[in-house]
Tab-separated table of C-alpha atoms in Angstrom:
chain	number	residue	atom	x	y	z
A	1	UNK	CA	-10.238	25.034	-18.073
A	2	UNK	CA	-12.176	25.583	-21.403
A	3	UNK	CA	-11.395	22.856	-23.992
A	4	UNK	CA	-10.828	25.519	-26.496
A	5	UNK	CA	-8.006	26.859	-24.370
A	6	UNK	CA	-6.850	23.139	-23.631
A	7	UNK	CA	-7.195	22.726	-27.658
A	8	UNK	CA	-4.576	25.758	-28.168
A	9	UNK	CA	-1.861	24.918	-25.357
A	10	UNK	CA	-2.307	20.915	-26.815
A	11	UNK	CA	-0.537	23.150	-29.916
A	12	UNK	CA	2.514	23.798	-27.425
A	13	UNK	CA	2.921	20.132	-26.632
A	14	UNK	CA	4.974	19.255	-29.277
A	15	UNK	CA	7.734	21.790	-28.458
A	16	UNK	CA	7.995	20.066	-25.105
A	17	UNK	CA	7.990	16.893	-25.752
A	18	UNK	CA	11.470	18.446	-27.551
A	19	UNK	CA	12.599	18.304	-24.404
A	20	UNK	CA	13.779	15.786	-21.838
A	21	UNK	CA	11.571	15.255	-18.331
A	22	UNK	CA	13.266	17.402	-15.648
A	23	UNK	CA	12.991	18.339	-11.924
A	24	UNK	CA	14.108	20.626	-9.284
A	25	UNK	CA	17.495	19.127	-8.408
A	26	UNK	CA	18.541	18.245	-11.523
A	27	UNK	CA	21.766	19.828	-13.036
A	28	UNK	CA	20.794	20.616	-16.576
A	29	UNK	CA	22.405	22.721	-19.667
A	30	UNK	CA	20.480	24.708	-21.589
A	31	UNK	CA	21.019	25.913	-25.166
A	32	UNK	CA	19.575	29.062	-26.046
A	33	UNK	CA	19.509	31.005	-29.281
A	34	UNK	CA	20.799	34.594	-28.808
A	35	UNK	CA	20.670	37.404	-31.207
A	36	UNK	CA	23.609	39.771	-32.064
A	37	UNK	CA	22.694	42.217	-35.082
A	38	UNK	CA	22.070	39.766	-37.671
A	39	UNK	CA	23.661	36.671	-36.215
A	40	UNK	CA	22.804	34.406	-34.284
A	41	UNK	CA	24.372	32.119	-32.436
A	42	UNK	CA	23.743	29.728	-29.368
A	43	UNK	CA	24.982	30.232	-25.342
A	44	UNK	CA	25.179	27.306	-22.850
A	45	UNK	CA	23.897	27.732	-19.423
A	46	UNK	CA	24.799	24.616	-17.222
A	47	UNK	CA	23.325	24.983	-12.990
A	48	UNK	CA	20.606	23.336	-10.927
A	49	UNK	CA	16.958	23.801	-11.545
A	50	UNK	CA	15.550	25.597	-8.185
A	51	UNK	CA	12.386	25.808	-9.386
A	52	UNK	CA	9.400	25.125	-11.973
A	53	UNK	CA	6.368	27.410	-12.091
A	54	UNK	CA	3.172	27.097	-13.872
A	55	UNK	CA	3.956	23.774	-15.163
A	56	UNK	CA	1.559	22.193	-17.511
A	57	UNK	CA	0.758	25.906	-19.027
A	58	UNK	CA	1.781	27.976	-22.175
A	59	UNK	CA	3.470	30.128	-19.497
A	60	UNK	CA	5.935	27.748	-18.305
A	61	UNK	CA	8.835	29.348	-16.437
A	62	UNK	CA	12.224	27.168	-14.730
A	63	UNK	CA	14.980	28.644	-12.826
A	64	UNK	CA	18.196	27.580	-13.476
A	65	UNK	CA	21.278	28.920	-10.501
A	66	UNK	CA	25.048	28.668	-11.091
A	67	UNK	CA	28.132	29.575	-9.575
A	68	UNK	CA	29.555	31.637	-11.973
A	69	UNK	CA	33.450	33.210	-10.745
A	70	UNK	CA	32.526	32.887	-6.557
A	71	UNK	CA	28.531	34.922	-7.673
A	72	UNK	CA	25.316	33.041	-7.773
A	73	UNK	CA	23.620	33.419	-11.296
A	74	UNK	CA	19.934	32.890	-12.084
A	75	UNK	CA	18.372	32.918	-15.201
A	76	UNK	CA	14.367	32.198	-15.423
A	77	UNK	CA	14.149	30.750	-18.914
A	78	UNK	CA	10.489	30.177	-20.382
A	79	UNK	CA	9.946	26.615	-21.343
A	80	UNK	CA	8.252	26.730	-24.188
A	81	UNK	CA	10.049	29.889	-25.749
A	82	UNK	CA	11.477	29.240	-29.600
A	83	UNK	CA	14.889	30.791	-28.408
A	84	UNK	CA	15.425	27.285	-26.266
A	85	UNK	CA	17.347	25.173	-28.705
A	86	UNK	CA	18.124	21.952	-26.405
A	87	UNK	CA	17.788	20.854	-22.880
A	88	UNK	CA	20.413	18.164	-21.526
A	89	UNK	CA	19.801	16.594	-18.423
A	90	UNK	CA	23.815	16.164	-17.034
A	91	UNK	CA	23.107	15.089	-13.467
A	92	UNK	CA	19.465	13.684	-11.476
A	93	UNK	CA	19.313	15.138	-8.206
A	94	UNK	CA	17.866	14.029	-4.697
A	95	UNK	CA	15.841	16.783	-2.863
A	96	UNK	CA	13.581	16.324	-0.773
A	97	UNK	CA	11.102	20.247	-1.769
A	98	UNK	CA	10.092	21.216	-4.932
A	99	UNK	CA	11.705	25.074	-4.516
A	100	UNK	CA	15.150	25.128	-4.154
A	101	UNK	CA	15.627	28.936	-2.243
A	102	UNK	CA	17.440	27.201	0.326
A	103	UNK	CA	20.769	26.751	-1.659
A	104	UNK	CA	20.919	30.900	-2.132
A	105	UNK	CA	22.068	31.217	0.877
A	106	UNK	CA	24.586	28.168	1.045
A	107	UNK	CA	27.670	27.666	-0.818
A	108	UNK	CA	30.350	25.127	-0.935
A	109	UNK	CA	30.106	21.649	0.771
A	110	UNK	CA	26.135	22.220	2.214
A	111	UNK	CA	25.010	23.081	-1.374
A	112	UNK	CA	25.574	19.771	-2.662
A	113	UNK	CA	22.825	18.247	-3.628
A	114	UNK	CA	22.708	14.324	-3.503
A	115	UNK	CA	22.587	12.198	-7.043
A	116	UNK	CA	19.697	10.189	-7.748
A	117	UNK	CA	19.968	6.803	-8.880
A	118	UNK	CA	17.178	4.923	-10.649
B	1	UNK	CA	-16.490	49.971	-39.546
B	2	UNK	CA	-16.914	45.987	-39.905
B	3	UNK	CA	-16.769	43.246	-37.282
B	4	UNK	CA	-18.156	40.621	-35.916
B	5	UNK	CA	-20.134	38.984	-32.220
B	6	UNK	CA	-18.337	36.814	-30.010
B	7	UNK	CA	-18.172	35.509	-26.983
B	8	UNK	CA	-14.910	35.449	-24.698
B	9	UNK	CA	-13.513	31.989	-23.337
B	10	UNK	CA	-10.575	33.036	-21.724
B	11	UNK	CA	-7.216	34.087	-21.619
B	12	UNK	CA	-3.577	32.318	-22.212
B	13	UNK	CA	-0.664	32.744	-23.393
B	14	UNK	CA	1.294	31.936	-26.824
B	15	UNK	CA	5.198	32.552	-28.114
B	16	UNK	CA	6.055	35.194	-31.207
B	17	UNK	CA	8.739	34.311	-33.669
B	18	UNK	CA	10.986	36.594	-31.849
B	19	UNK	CA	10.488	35.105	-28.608
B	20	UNK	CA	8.320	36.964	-26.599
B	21	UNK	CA	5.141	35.589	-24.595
B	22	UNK	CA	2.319	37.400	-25.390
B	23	UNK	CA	-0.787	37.286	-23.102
B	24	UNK	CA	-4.145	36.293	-25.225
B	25	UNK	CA	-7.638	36.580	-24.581
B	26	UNK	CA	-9.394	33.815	-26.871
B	27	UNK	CA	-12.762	34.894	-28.441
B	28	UNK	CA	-15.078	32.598	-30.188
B	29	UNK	CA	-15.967	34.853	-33.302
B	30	UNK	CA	-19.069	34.278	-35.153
B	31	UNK	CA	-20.029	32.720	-37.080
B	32	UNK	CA	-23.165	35.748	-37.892
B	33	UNK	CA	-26.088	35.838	-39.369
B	34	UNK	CA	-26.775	39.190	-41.105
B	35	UNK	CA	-30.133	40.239	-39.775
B	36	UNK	CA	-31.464	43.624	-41.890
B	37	UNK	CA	-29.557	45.663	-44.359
B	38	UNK	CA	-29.247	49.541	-43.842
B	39	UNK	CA	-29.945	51.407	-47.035
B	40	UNK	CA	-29.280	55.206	-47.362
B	41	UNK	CA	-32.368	56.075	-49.016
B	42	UNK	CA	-34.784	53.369	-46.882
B	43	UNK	CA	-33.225	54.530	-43.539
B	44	UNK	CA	-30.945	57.254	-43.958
B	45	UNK	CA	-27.968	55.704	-43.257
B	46	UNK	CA	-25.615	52.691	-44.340
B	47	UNK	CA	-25.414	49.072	-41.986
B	48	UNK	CA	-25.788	46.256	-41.432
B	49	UNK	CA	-27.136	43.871	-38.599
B	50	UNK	CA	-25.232	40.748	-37.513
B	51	UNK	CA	-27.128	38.505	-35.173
B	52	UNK	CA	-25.075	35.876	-32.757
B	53	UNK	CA	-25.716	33.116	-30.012
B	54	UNK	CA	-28.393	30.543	-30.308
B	55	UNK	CA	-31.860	31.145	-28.385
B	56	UNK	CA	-34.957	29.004	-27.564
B	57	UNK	CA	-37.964	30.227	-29.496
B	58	UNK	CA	-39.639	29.883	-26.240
B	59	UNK	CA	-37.395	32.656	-24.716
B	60	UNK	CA	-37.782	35.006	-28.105
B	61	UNK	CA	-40.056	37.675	-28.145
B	62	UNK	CA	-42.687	37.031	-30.910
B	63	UNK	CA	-41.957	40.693	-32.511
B	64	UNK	CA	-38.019	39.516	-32.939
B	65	UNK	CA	-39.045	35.751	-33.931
B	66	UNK	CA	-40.645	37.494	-37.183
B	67	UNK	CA	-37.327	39.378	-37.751
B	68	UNK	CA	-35.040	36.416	-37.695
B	69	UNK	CA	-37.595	34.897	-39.709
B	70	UNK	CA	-36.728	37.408	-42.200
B	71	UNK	CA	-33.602	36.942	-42.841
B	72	UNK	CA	-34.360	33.235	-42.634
B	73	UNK	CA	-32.552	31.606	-39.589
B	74	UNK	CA	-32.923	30.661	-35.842
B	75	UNK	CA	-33.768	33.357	-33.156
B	76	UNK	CA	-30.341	34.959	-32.384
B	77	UNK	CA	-29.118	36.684	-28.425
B	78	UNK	CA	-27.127	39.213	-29.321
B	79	UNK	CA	-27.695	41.854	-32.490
B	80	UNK	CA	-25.416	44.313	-32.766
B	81	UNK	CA	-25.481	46.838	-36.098
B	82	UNK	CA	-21.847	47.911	-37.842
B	83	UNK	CA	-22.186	51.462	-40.222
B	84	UNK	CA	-20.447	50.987	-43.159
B	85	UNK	CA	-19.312	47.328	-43.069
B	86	UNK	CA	-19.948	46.765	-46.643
B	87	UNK	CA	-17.586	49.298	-47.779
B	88	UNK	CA	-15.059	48.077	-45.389
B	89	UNK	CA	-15.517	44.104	-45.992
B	90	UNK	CA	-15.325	45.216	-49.692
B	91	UNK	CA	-17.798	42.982	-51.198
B	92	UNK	CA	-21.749	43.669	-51.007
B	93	UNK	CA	-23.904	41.466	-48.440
B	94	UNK	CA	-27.022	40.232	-48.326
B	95	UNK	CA	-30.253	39.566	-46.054
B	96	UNK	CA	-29.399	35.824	-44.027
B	97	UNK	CA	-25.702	35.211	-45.347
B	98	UNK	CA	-23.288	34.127	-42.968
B	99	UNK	CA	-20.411	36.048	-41.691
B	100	UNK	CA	-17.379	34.467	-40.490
B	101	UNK	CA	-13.935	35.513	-38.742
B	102	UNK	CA	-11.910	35.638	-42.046
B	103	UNK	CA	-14.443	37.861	-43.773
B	104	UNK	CA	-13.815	40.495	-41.202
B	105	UNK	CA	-10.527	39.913	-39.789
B	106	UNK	CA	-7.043	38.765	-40.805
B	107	UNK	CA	-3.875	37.884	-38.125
B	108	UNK	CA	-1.976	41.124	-37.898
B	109	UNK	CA	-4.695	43.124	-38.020
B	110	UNK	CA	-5.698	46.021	-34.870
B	111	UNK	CA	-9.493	45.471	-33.861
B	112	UNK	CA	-10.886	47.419	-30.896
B	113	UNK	CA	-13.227	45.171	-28.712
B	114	UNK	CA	-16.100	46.213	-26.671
B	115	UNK	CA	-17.604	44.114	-23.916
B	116	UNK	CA	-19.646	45.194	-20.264
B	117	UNK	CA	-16.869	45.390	-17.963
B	118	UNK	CA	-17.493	42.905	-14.190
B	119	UNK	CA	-19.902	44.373	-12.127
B	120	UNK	CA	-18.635	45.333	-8.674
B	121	UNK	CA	-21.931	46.211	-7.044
B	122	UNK	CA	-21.888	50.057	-4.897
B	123	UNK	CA	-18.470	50.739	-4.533
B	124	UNK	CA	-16.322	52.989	-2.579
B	125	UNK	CA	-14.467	56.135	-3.761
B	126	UNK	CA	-11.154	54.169	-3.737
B	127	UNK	CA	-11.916	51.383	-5.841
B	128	UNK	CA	-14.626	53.334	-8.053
B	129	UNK	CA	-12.679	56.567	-8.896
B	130	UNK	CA	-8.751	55.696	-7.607
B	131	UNK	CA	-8.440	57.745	-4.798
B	132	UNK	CA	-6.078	57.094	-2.300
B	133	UNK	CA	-7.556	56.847	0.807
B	134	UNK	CA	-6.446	59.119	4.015
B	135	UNK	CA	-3.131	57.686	4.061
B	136	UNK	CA	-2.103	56.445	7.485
B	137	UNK	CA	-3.939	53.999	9.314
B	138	UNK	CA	-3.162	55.707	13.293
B	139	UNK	CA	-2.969	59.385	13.700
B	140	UNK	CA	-6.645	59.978	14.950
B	141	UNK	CA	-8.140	58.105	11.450
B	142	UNK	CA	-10.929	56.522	13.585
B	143	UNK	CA	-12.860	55.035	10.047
B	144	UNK	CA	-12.081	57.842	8.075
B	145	UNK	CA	-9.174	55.140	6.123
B	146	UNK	CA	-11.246	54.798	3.006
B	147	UNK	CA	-13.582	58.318	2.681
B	148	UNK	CA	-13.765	60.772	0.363
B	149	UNK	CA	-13.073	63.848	1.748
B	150	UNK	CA	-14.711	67.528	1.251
B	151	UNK	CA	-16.741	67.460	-1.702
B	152	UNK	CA	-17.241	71.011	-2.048
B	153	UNK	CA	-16.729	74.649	-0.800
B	154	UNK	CA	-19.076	76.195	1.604
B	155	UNK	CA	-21.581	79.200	1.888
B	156	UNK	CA	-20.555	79.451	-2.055
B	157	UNK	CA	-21.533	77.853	-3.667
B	158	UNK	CA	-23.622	76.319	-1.490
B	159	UNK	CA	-24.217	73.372	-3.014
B	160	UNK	CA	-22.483	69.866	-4.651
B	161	UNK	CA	-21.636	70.329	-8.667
B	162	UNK	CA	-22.946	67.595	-10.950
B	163	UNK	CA	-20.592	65.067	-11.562
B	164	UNK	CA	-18.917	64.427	-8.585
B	165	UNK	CA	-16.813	61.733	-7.808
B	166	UNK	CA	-18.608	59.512	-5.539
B	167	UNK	CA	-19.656	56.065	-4.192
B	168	UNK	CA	-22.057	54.184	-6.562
B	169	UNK	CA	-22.358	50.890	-8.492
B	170	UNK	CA	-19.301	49.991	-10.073
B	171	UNK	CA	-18.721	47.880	-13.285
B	172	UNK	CA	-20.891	46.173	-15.996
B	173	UNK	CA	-20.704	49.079	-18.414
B	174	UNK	CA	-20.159	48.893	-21.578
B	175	UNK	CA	-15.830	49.511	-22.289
B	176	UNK	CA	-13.997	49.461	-25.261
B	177	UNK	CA	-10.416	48.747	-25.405
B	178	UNK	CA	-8.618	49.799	-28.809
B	179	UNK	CA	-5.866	48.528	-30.587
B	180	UNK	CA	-5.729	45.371	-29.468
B	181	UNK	CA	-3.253	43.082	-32.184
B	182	UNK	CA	-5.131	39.781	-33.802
B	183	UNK	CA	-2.422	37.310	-32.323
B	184	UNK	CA	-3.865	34.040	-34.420
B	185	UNK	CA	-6.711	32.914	-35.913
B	186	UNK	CA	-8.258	29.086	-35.996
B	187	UNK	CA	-10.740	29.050	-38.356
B	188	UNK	CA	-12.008	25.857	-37.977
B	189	UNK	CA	-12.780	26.888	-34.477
B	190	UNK	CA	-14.287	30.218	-35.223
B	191	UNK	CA	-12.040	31.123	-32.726
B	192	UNK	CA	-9.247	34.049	-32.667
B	193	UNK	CA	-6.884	35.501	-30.015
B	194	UNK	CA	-6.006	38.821	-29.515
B	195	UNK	CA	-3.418	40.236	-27.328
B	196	UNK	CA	-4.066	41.379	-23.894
B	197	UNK	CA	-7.508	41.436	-21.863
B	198	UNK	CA	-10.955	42.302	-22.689
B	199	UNK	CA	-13.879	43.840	-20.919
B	200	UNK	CA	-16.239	41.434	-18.834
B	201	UNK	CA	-16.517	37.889	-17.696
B	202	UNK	CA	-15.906	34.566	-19.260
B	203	UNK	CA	-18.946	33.463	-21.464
B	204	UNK	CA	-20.486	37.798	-21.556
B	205	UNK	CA	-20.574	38.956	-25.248
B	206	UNK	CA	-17.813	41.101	-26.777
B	207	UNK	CA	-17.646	42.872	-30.433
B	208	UNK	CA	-15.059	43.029	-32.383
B	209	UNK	CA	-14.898	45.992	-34.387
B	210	UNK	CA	-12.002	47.028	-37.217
């Protein structure tokens, strides 16, 4: 890549050193700023990472999946955006692939995903 | 109409207040040397000449080494003219001054860049001028997947009218693409970033024009 480019995203690195190291696995919560009229106020998201794509660019993208009421939720949330307030890291998780897909089709006991301990 | 040379680097991707992601190309924008200045009653109309890109003497015709001379800096690549930039800039120029980004240009501002698009080499009708194709792959095709079709009528007029859609080299002309938004601009850098893509390769000249 051009250094010029490099010299630009370096501008992003601040905003993610904001946040905590995470992986596919992980259970995490994210805070994000949402927008009604005039206010503004902040919504928690708390699931397991399945995925991180395009990491180490501006364009940073990490799904997050939940059980929300018995229905499998994603949300794709862009790293770097200014609507992500705070990323907490609740649980490390063992897995063995770097994309998760394989817990869409599982639910109860077989989605369990082992803790990681170190 | 004012603006300035550059050359494109590349494209990425940077965050608005509000959120959003918008895709960048980054162009490093001057800084120009102006070159000649366009009188109305010397040559009948109102310019100027911005020269950009540094060039070996060796590789510089002697006929434009004496015009850079002129205007009293190094032979240039790329010299592009701009009607009326004076009155647009809003200050008066003069022979060998430098031109920068933030003379021309503020963020926020829509500039319309031209650059020669990729060459593609002789194309077919599908790529070149978006047709579709036959269709359907089976059904007696043979290797008709990709042709034109008729191009004309018969015994009348018995002939092809100009301008027909055909296969030919593709690419590497000259494009504009207007209204594109001045995302940010690094001064230091000479560099800016507008939003969305721009004619032509990485490294090929573009100009900026407001």
């Amino acid at each position: 890549m051009n250094d010029i480019i490099k010299q630009i995203e370096q501008e992003s690195q601040e905003v993610r050193a904001k946040f905590p190291g995470f992986k596919p696995g992980d259970t995490i919560n994210v805070a994000v700023k949402i927008k009604e009229g005039n206010k503004e106020r902040i919504q928690n998201f708390q699931g397991t990472v399945i995925q991180r794509k395009r990491k180490g660019s501006n364009g940073e993208t990490f799904t997050v999946r939940k059980i929300s009421n018995g229905i499998g939720i994603e949300r794709i949330f862009p790293l770097l955006s200014p609507n992500i307030e705070e990323i907490k890291v609740v649980r490390r998780g063992k897995v063995r692939r770097a994309k998760l897909f394989y817990l869409r089709g599982r639910q109860g006991k077989s989605a369990r995903i082992k803790e990681r301990m170190n | 109409m004012s603006g300035i040379i550059g050359k494109k680097i590349g494209m990425t991707s940077v965050y608005s207040a509000d959120g959003r992601n918008v895709a960048c190309t980054v162009i490093e924008a001057g800084p120009c040397v102006v070159t000649q200045v366009r009188n109305d009653d010397v040559d009948g109309y109102n310019a100027i000449q911005l020269a950009y890109g540094e060039r070996k003497p060796k590789n510089t015709p002697k006929a434009l080494l004496g015009h850079f001379k002129k205007a009293n800096t190094t032979p240039k690549r790329k010299v592009v003219e701009f009607r009326h930039f004076r009155a647009d800039v809003g200050h008066e120029v003069s022979l060998g001054q430098e031109v920068i980004l933030k003379d021309v240009f503020a963020e926020g501002d829509f500039v319309d860049v031209v650059g020669a698009s990729k060459g593609k080499g002789f194309q077919g009708v599908v790529k070149r001028h978006n047709f579709s194709g036959v269709g359907e792959q089976t059904h007696g095709q043979h290797n008709r997947l990709r042709a034109p079709g008729a191009i004309g009528a018969c015994s009348f007029p018995s002939r092809v009218f100009k301008g027909l859609k055909m296969a030919g080299r593709t690419g590497g002309k000259r494009v504009k693409i207007t209204n594109l938004q001045v995302v940010k601009i690094l001064p230091e850098k000479n560099v800016v970033l507008v939003s969305g893509s721009v004619p032509g390769a990485k490294n090929s000249f573009v100009i900026l024009e407001k």
